[in-house]
Amino acid sequence: MATALKSYRPPVIEPSEEGDELLEVAMGPHHPSTHGVFRMDVALDGERVIRLKPVFGYLHRNHEKIAETASYLAAMPYTDRLDYFCSLTNNWAYALAVEKLAGIEVPERAEYIRVITAELTRVQNHASAIGFLLQEMGASGTPLMYAFREREKILDLFEELTGSRMMCNYMRFGGCRVELPKGWLERVRTLVDGLPKFLDETEALLTGNEILMARTQGVGVLKPDLAVNAGVTGPMLRAAGVNYDIRKVDHYGIYDRFKFRVPLGDHGDIYDRYMIRVLEARESIEILKQALKDVPAGPIMDPKSKIRGFRPKAGEAYGRIEAPKGELGFYLISDGTGNPYRYRVRPPSLINLTVLEDMCLGQNVADVVLIFGSVDIVLGEVDR
Amino acid sequence: MLGEGMLKGLAETAKNFAGSFVSKERLTTVQYPEERIAPIENTRDFPFLVYDGDDAMAGLRCVACQICEKECPPKCIYIVKSTDKKPDFVGKMQIYPARFDIDISVCMSCQICVEVCPFEAIKMDTEFELSTTDRFGGLLYDREQLSRSNEHYHKIHPTEAAEVDARLAEEKAKAEAKAKAAAEAAAAKAAAAPAPKEAPAKEPGA
């Protein structure tokens, strides 16, 4: 115990060769620039970052243990609260893991609904991620408000469908919970038709902006080999130039039916991460257009799946999807009872955060906030 | 030219700013307490108990089966079964909840209680202005505070309520037909044998 406590103490910092003393700054847990309650212990030599230690766990809610003591269904609403920006993709990942575990088939209509809701989630997540990134750059308000204006429209559609704007709790093992409301698909079509205009507007506002380029190009570079070794996934990894998208690798759901491209970055800096998010949102719109064209009629739930008394046979399964922030996986072990023996979440936010120090070393302290913002994390998922 | 990108961005901002005065599409906010946006039908926040008829306590559909209490993920429901029975909507004698408390400060509005209820007794409300100065007693709702009439349910979720009513009417008709058949069978039996025995009515929702 004593040794464990000792390892938490920050190491003694020696003055650098010139005789200057290093300055230790605790950024967070309540810092205006951090997304949630997250602390960065930064050692500074002047403005330069010499060392950075991320400290998290302030938002720990015992998610995994709660899920192990509750029934399979009761864990579903808790998954909404992991990455509370993208509750529908969280639902999908968990449902996918349980469906793998119990061998449940999903009807075609439900698969289409899942793809539509997931891609809408991706668009709104990337839009708000860009907005928050600009907020941290000092463009307080405008880009974020434009992003939220668009996000609001998508959340209204989610509310119409699922009853809740953020805590959707919509997917079930073997399908979706409720049938689409009347005219919902029409409204989604109208919205999707308007989305390219919004992205054009965002790009006109930001892409060519000299301040944005000066602040982001060449800052916070993540090398592809480090990204792969650290297990970084999602837009972070693709901005580093590694072609890895689970929608293409696994073809989970019905993603093999849609034509879309995976945008890749060259430099792995913040600007690439910004561009990747814009381009991915555009590809999501392409997927949405294709998916909305042919939503089949039919049931939305597998008739064999049960709401109550769900007991999958003993075994284990790992279900993963390409969540907007990266690979979101659920690992489940069943011992044949009504609750999972082991329930483990592989959160993209947490694992993408492990390379934070490598990206920040040698950068200015003002850029630490930007680099942190470009990772696009949600603390609800980091701490669980 | 340096600054061209910035000028382009500023033009975009100016377009949005000026547009918000003329275009409804660009003016997306409302002045909340005075102006309100139209409610969305599927909205849910906290559960309520449905009752039929005029008397809330006599007409509660809940039969205190405690399934919702068991399935509730954050365990915010507390039910005490009654010791006596009262007739339900098909006329069958049923237990009713002597206590039914929901701590809405714990409730996470997940709707699982609604999904698992076999008696259509618990539904989601849309009332959201629930702030109170008493965070313990004020947020612990008992069965009197939780009960809402079926008319209220029809008002907030018309499509869903119509489906539920159709389903219940079908069950009631089925139960009545069964009771009638059972009564006829019993009468026929009584004519044949001296000891009549009533067939058990089918439980609604089972």
XYZ file of C-alpha atoms in Angstrom:
590
model
C 0.000 0.000 0.000
C 2.760 2.406 0.978
C 4.597 1.868 -2.276
C 1.421 2.342 -4.257
C 0.814 5.673 -2.598
C 4.412 6.722 -3.152
C 4.106 6.236 -6.897
C 1.321 8.793 -7.023
C 3.570 11.583 -5.726
C 4.885 13.823 -8.485
C 8.596 13.217 -9.039
C 11.089 15.775 -7.786
C 11.926 18.179 -10.572
C 15.532 19.183 -11.045
C 16.290 22.684 -12.308
C 17.387 22.659 -15.947
C 20.987 23.244 -17.034
C 20.677 26.981 -17.351
C 19.683 27.171 -13.744
C 16.071 28.046 -14.469
C 13.518 26.438 -12.258
C 10.676 24.446 -13.690
C 7.169 25.593 -12.922
C 4.613 23.008 -12.014
C 1.059 23.819 -13.001
C -1.987 21.752 -12.179
C -4.392 22.405 -15.049
C -7.702 21.155 -13.756
C -9.690 19.401 -12.419
C -11.704 22.594 -12.534
C -10.083 24.529 -15.311
C -12.046 26.507 -17.856
C -10.293 24.782 -20.715
C -10.779 21.168 -19.706
C -13.831 19.384 -20.961
C -14.842 17.874 -17.680
C -13.110 17.127 -14.447
C -9.679 16.221 -15.722
C -6.302 17.290 -14.404
C -3.041 17.738 -16.235
C 0.036 18.107 -14.029
C 2.271 20.096 -16.337
C 5.925 20.919 -15.688
C 6.966 24.021 -17.589
C 10.291 25.486 -18.535
C 9.199 28.974 -19.402
C 6.385 28.348 -21.855
C 7.611 24.937 -22.950
C 6.084 21.722 -21.644
C 8.749 19.456 -20.143
C 6.464 16.882 -18.632
C 2.739 16.247 -18.537
C 0.869 13.800 -16.403
C -2.827 13.220 -16.990
C -4.789 12.526 -13.823
C -8.308 11.246 -14.168
C -10.920 9.329 -12.240
C -12.812 12.294 -10.839
C -15.957 11.173 -12.615
C -15.663 7.482 -11.798
C -19.153 6.057 -11.383
C -18.480 2.349 -11.085
C -20.136 1.713 -14.427
C -18.660 -1.737 -15.021
C -19.406 -3.086 -11.564
C -22.957 -1.747 -11.659
C -23.494 -3.508 -14.977
C -22.176 -6.754 -13.497
C -24.729 -6.634 -10.705
C -27.654 -5.549 -12.878
C -29.470 -7.461 -15.597
C -28.310 -7.234 -19.211
C -31.120 -4.867 -20.070
C -30.538 -2.647 -17.032
C -26.996 -1.897 -18.219
C -28.346 -0.381 -21.441
C -29.437 2.993 -20.002
C -26.097 3.250 -18.228
C -24.258 2.987 -21.538
C -25.996 6.228 -22.588
C -24.019 7.935 -19.895
C -20.589 6.793 -21.063
C -20.088 9.169 -23.946
C -23.113 11.327 -23.423
C -22.699 13.024 -26.786
C -23.199 9.785 -28.673
C -25.597 7.652 -26.668
C -26.929 5.851 -29.733
C -23.553 4.494 -30.794
C -22.920 3.379 -27.215
C -26.245 1.549 -27.281
C -25.308 -0.091 -30.530
C -21.929 -1.301 -29.330
C -23.453 -2.865 -26.239
C -26.347 -4.382 -28.159
C -23.867 -5.784 -30.688
C -21.831 -7.445 -27.934
C -24.908 -9.027 -26.358
C -26.222 -10.126 -29.756
C -22.897 -11.823 -30.443
C -22.999 -13.441 -27.026
C -26.515 -14.777 -27.357
C -26.543 -15.294 -31.125
C -29.479 -12.996 -31.823
C -30.271 -11.913 -35.362
C -31.252 -8.328 -36.060
C -34.031 -7.602 -38.578
C -33.089 -5.621 -41.645
C -35.220 -2.598 -40.810
C -33.621 -2.324 -37.386
C -30.178 -2.431 -38.997
C -31.078 0.474 -41.247
C -32.447 2.467 -38.325
C -29.242 1.769 -36.435
C -27.072 2.999 -39.267
C -29.160 6.154 -39.697
C -29.097 7.042 -36.010
C -25.403 6.213 -35.679
C -24.402 8.367 -38.639
C -26.529 11.254 -37.393
C -24.732 10.846 -34.087
C -21.394 10.993 -35.858
C -22.282 14.190 -37.667
C -23.405 15.960 -34.518
C -20.446 14.696 -32.527
C -17.910 15.882 -35.097
C -19.684 19.219 -35.466
C -19.589 19.874 -31.746
C -16.019 18.556 -31.454
C -14.952 21.179 -33.997
C -16.942 23.789 -32.125
C -15.281 22.950 -28.832
C -11.851 22.915 -30.429
C -12.402 26.438 -31.716
C -13.794 27.464 -28.356
C -10.495 26.436 -26.797
C -8.618 28.357 -29.421
C -10.361 31.501 -28.228
C -13.055 31.743 -30.870
C -15.528 31.819 -28.046
C -19.017 31.300 -29.254
C -19.469 31.561 -32.978
C -18.275 28.176 -34.311
C -19.616 26.338 -31.293
C -22.992 27.994 -31.577
C -23.199 27.183 -35.280
C -22.374 23.574 -34.455
C -24.946 23.472 -31.700
C -27.597 24.976 -33.935
C -27.180 21.988 -36.235
C -26.860 19.561 -33.338
C -30.129 20.859 -31.954
C -31.972 19.794 -35.087
C -30.500 16.309 -34.870
C -31.303 16.039 -31.166
C -34.894 17.058 -31.877
C -35.138 14.112 -34.259
C -33.662 11.833 -31.618
C -36.201 13.071 -29.117
C -39.009 12.428 -31.534
C -37.783 8.886 -32.093
C -36.479 7.798 -28.705
C -38.131 10.174 -26.258
C -34.900 11.702 -25.051
C -32.393 14.061 -26.553
C -29.189 12.702 -25.131
C -29.978 9.641 -23.003
C -31.675 7.812 -25.842
C -31.683 4.230 -24.521
C -33.074 3.190 -27.869
C -31.471 -0.051 -29.012
C -32.366 -3.429 -27.665
C -30.850 -6.873 -28.086
C -32.212 -7.938 -31.436
C -33.457 -4.616 -32.720
C -34.734 -1.252 -31.626
C -37.220 -0.273 -28.983
C -39.967 1.592 -30.812
C -41.146 1.950 -34.378
C -40.288 5.133 -36.247
C -42.846 7.908 -35.719
C -44.913 8.972 -38.695
C -42.971 11.116 -41.114
C -39.705 10.752 -39.235
C -37.748 9.499 -42.220
C -39.026 12.444 -44.263
C -37.781 14.864 -41.647
C -34.405 13.118 -41.550
C -34.186 13.432 -45.331
C -34.890 17.150 -45.142
C -32.269 17.536 -42.440
C -29.662 15.514 -44.318
C -30.235 17.618 -47.418
C -29.405 20.696 -45.367
C -26.294 19.287 -43.707
C -23.810 19.849 -46.578
C -24.739 23.533 -46.488
C -23.888 23.639 -42.813
C -20.535 21.954 -43.400
C -19.784 24.376 -46.252
C -20.556 27.214 -43.883
C -18.260 25.770 -41.223
C -15.498 25.358 -43.761
C -15.944 28.892 -45.095
C -15.679 30.099 -41.541
C -12.694 28.027 -40.491
C -10.726 26.048 -43.060
C -8.916 28.950 -44.653
C -8.650 30.994 -41.494
C -5.046 32.148 -41.006
C -5.262 32.193 -37.217
C -6.570 28.653 -37.122
C -3.814 27.479 -39.458
C -1.109 29.256 -37.451
C -2.326 27.771 -34.223
C -2.879 24.220 -35.419
C -0.571 23.295 -38.295
C 2.422 21.362 -37.027
C 1.161 21.465 -33.456
C 0.578 18.313 -31.446
C 1.905 15.944 -34.069
C 1.165 12.293 -33.490
C 3.358 9.870 -35.436
C 1.541 6.927 -37.029
C 3.747 4.253 -35.435
C 3.173 5.679 -31.967
C -0.542 5.967 -32.645
C -0.722 2.314 -33.650
C 1.388 1.160 -30.714
C -0.695 3.099 -28.220
C -3.942 1.697 -29.604
C -5.269 5.061 -30.680
C -8.349 4.751 -32.879
C -10.876 6.913 -34.626
C -10.258 10.309 -36.237
C -7.012 10.673 -34.222
C -5.522 7.599 -35.857
C -6.778 8.434 -39.339
C -5.412 11.967 -39.033
C -2.022 10.345 -38.496
C -2.470 8.599 -41.844
C -3.332 5.076 -40.759
C -6.176 3.582 -42.743
C -8.237 1.883 -40.082
C -11.972 2.220 -39.835
C -13.925 -0.553 -38.136
C -16.863 0.093 -40.430
C -14.566 -1.050 -43.255
C -12.619 -3.673 -41.298
C -15.466 -5.480 -39.543
C -18.461 -4.592 -41.741
C -20.592 -4.850 -38.634
C -24.282 -4.253 -39.126
C -24.876 -3.552 -42.811
C -21.947 -1.234 -43.506
C -20.793 -3.418 -46.398
C -23.790 -2.180 -48.399
C -22.787 1.451 -48.400
C -20.209 3.203 -50.502
C -18.106 5.621 -48.525
C -14.513 6.719 -48.326
C -12.260 6.855 -45.282
C -10.510 10.234 -45.161
C -6.864 10.130 -44.075
C -4.521 12.837 -42.852
C -0.892 13.480 -43.764
C 0.696 15.182 -40.811
C -1.180 14.018 -37.742
C -1.403 17.533 -36.344
C -4.417 19.354 -34.943
C -5.337 20.826 -38.307
C -5.525 17.336 -39.801
C -7.744 16.217 -36.960
C -10.031 19.151 -37.663
C -10.108 18.406 -41.398
C -10.697 14.689 -40.828
C -13.761 15.467 -38.756
C -15.212 17.707 -41.452
C -14.556 15.115 -44.151
C -15.927 12.261 -42.058
C -19.089 14.209 -41.456
C -19.386 14.585 -45.240
C -18.933 10.838 -45.708
C -21.549 10.228 -43.028
C -23.959 12.329 -45.042
C -23.228 10.096 -48.044
C -24.008 7.002 -45.955
C -27.172 8.628 -44.666
C -28.341 9.426 -48.175
C -27.823 5.823 -49.271
C -29.416 4.380 -46.144
C -32.445 6.653 -46.301
C -33.144 5.623 -49.867
C -34.117 2.059 -49.090
C -35.305 1.517 -45.553
C -37.270 -1.736 -45.829
C -40.550 -2.449 -44.091
C -40.764 -5.218 -41.547
C -40.296 -5.873 -37.870
C -37.861 -3.849 -35.799
C -37.293 -6.529 -33.176
C -36.223 -10.119 -33.439
C -39.344 -12.005 -32.256
C -37.216 -14.454 -30.285
C -35.516 -11.811 -28.163
C -36.879 -11.245 -24.700
C -37.089 -8.094 -22.664
C -37.374 -9.739 -19.270
C -35.557 -12.774 -17.962
C -32.831 -12.602 -20.608
C -30.218 -15.274 -19.867
C -27.623 -15.907 -22.588
C -25.758 -19.195 -22.448
C -22.307 -19.244 -20.890
C -19.581 -17.813 -23.082
C -17.839 -14.623 -23.970
C -18.118 -12.034 -26.703
C -16.502 -8.805 -27.767
C -18.586 -6.402 -29.804
C -17.007 -3.302 -31.247
C -18.099 -0.491 -33.475
C -16.585 2.617 -34.956
C -17.968 5.180 -32.546
C -17.428 8.838 -33.486
C -14.449 8.978 -31.129
C -12.857 5.661 -32.054
C -13.226 1.975 -31.384
C -15.858 1.431 -28.753
C -15.967 -2.151 -27.554
C -17.853 -4.110 -24.954
C -16.395 -7.335 -23.631
C -18.872 -9.596 -21.917
C -18.521 -12.913 -20.133
C -21.721 -14.734 -19.374
C -22.004 -17.533 -16.837
C -25.547 -18.329 -17.846
C -27.200 -16.163 -15.218
C -29.231 -13.012 -15.677
C -26.332 -10.641 -15.235
C -22.907 -10.600 -16.901
C -20.034 -12.213 -15.007
C -17.650 -9.688 -16.497
C -18.522 -6.497 -18.287
C -15.725 -4.432 -19.686
C -15.838 -1.274 -21.772
C -13.045 -0.382 -24.158
C -13.481 3.368 -24.234
C -11.956 5.233 -27.172
C -11.622 8.457 -25.200
C -9.438 6.943 -22.504
C -7.103 5.112 -24.862
C -6.768 8.108 -27.193
C -5.789 10.139 -24.167
C -2.776 7.965 -23.339
C -0.684 9.692 -26.026
C -1.419 13.158 -24.638
C 2.024 13.597 -23.086
C 3.824 12.528 -26.256
C 1.884 15.087 -28.269
C 2.415 17.891 -25.747
C 6.140 17.591 -25.003
C 8.074 20.600 -26.243
C 4.929 22.532 -27.155
C 3.802 25.808 -25.662
C 1.521 25.661 -22.672
C -1.203 27.489 -24.607
C -1.179 24.656 -27.148
C -1.704 21.999 -24.479
C -5.313 23.095 -24.226
C -5.690 22.828 -27.993
C -4.045 19.430 -28.232
C -6.236 18.176 -25.442
C -9.293 19.526 -27.230
C -8.323 17.907 -30.514
C -8.361 14.457 -28.908
C -12.128 14.924 -28.530
C -12.839 13.168 -25.277
C -15.824 12.951 -23.016
C -14.926 12.460 -19.390
C -17.970 10.309 -18.773
C -16.307 7.709 -20.966
C -12.756 8.208 -19.709
C -13.633 7.628 -16.078
C -16.743 5.448 -16.374
C -3.431 37.313 -49.587
C -2.966 37.120 -45.853
C -6.244 37.603 -44.045
C -8.392 36.410 -46.908
C -9.582 33.378 -44.956
C -10.462 35.549 -42.002
C -12.450 37.955 -44.169
C -14.309 35.036 -45.686
C -15.157 33.794 -42.204
C -16.281 37.233 -41.103
C -18.552 37.461 -44.129
C -20.113 34.166 -43.060
C -20.675 35.481 -39.546
C -22.154 38.706 -40.883
C -24.478 36.720 -43.128
C -25.714 34.729 -40.153
C -26.055 37.782 -37.949
C -28.018 39.787 -40.501
C -29.971 36.713 -41.507
C -31.222 36.140 -37.979
C -33.301 39.313 -38.273
C -35.114 38.234 -41.406
C -34.945 34.454 -41.645
C -36.741 32.242 -39.147
C -34.383 29.433 -40.051
C -31.375 31.323 -38.718
C -33.072 32.488 -35.536
C -33.208 29.246 -33.638
C -33.742 30.266 -30.011
C -36.919 31.119 -28.125
C -37.344 33.216 -24.972
C -38.073 30.262 -22.734
C -40.508 31.020 -19.910
C -42.613 33.307 -22.107
C -42.245 31.433 -25.378
C -42.243 27.683 -25.580
C -41.558 25.319 -28.421
C -44.245 22.764 -29.199
C -43.851 19.585 -27.121
C -42.666 16.453 -28.916
C -44.986 13.510 -28.559
C -42.521 10.810 -27.565
C -40.816 12.908 -24.904
C -40.310 11.195 -21.596
C -39.013 12.284 -18.272
C -40.470 10.704 -15.147
C -42.946 7.860 -14.667
C -46.526 8.191 -13.507
C -49.208 5.668 -12.602
C -52.258 5.443 -14.837
C -55.734 5.174 -13.347
C -59.104 4.640 -15.009
C -62.290 6.372 -13.918
C -62.602 9.283 -11.521
C -61.192 7.953 -8.266
C -57.406 7.860 -8.555
C -56.754 5.363 -5.792
C -59.600 3.014 -6.731
C -58.793 3.044 -10.438
C -55.040 2.416 -10.332
C -54.048 -0.184 -12.893
C -51.009 -1.228 -10.869
C -51.331 -4.634 -9.230
C -48.106 -4.355 -7.196
C -46.391 -7.190 -9.056
C -43.068 -5.480 -8.293
C -41.532 -6.257 -11.688
C -40.645 -2.604 -12.249
C -39.136 -2.408 -8.782
C -36.910 -5.357 -9.637
C -35.969 -4.234 -13.155
C -35.390 -0.539 -12.392
C -31.668 0.057 -13.049
C -31.077 2.681 -10.332
C -33.633 1.050 -7.997
C -35.684 4.163 -7.384
C -39.085 2.412 -6.999
C -40.402 1.197 -3.662
C -43.588 -0.863 -3.516
C -45.526 -2.335 -0.599
C -48.226 -4.827 -1.507
C -51.673 -4.462 -0.041
C -53.129 -7.159 2.185
C -56.635 -6.934 0.685
C -57.744 -6.991 -2.951
C -59.741 -4.772 -5.282
C -61.243 -5.464 -8.709
C -59.155 -4.524 -11.771
C -60.458 -3.366 -15.156
C -61.782 -6.783 -16.162
C -63.321 -7.249 -12.742
C -60.799 -9.746 -11.448
C -59.781 -9.277 -7.816
C -56.187 -8.062 -7.624
C -53.686 -6.877 -5.074
C -52.979 -3.148 -5.265
C -49.956 -1.118 -4.095
C -50.403 0.047 -0.516
C -47.312 2.148 -1.095
C -45.753 3.093 -4.405
C -42.902 5.570 -4.089
C -40.563 6.828 -6.788
C -37.577 8.909 -5.836
C -37.321 11.079 -8.919
C -34.002 12.485 -7.765
C -32.647 8.964 -8.411
C -34.779 8.087 -11.452
C -32.831 8.315 -14.709
C -35.839 8.400 -17.060
C -34.818 5.252 -18.891
C -38.359 3.948 -19.457
C -37.492 0.369 -18.538
C -40.321 0.283 -15.953
C -42.737 1.116 -18.783
C -41.321 -1.574 -21.023
C -41.491 -4.367 -18.461
C -44.936 -3.517 -17.036
C -47.400 -6.175 -18.240
C -50.432 -4.206 -17.015
C -49.900 -0.877 -18.852
C -49.963 0.705 -15.413
C -46.856 2.884 -15.489
C -46.121 5.410 -18.237
C -43.769 8.309 -18.815
C -44.879 11.880 -18.126
C -43.671 14.982 -19.942
C -43.855 17.413 -17.031
C -40.378 18.885 -16.579
C -40.751 21.941 -14.374
C -40.377 20.026 -11.139
C -37.848 22.047 -9.182
C -38.462 22.236 -5.469
C -36.730 23.655 -2.428
C -37.014 20.379 -0.525
C -34.636 17.962 -2.147
C -35.561 14.934 0.001
C -39.310 14.928 0.653
C -40.076 17.139 -2.303
C -38.605 14.714 -4.828
C -39.939 11.514 -3.270
C -43.311 11.018 -4.914
C -45.894 8.710 -3.351
C -48.755 7.016 -5.184
C -51.127 9.982 -4.800
C -48.607 12.327 -6.413
C -47.722 9.789 -9.098
C -51.223 8.922 -10.268
C -52.540 10.546 -13.452
C -55.738 9.819 -15.277
C -55.919 7.922 -18.538
C -57.176 11.171 -20.116
C -53.908 12.832 -19.162
C -52.057 9.969 -20.814
C -54.132 10.450 -23.950
C -53.324 14.147 -23.917
C -49.543 13.769 -23.721
C -48.965 10.635 -25.830
C -52.059 10.286 -28.078
C -50.724 7.651 -30.491
C -49.261 5.418 -27.824
C -52.316 5.759 -25.546
C -54.689 4.801 -28.357
C -52.658 1.642 -28.981
C -52.670 0.789 -25.291
C -56.429 1.332 -25.036
C -57.053 -0.872 -28.056
C -54.901 -3.588 -26.524
C -56.671 -3.364 -23.167
C -60.117 -3.395 -24.794
C -59.124 -6.505 -26.719
C -57.962 -8.186 -23.530
C -61.118 -7.181 -21.740
C -63.264 -8.575 -24.545
C -61.238 -11.770 -24.486
C -61.575 -12.046 -20.710
C -65.309 -11.385 -20.892
C -65.774 -13.967 -23.640
C -63.788 -16.423 -21.583
C -65.771 -15.665 -18.438
C -68.972 -16.065 -20.411
C -67.802 -19.367 -21.879
C -66.687 -20.479 -18.432
C -70.043 -19.494 -16.968
C -71.843 -21.381 -19.720
C -69.596 -24.391 -19.214
C -70.173 -24.148 -15.490
C -73.906 -23.927 -16.035
C -73.782 -26.946 -18.349
C -71.653 -28.745 -15.794
C -73.990 -27.735 -13.000
C -76.814 -29.237 -14.982
C -74.825 -32.465 -15.311
C -72.871 -32.621 -12.038
C -73.736 -31.287 -8.572
C -70.407 -29.457 -7.830
C -69.789 -26.462 -10.225
C -66.283 -25.088 -10.455
C -65.388 -21.727 -11.950
C -62.624 -21.691 -14.526
C -59.867 -19.195 -13.711
C -59.965 -16.096 -15.907
C -56.867 -15.429 -17.961
C -54.567 -12.850 -16.431
C -54.423 -9.696 -18.555
C -51.117 -9.189 -20.278
C -49.841 -12.660 -19.466
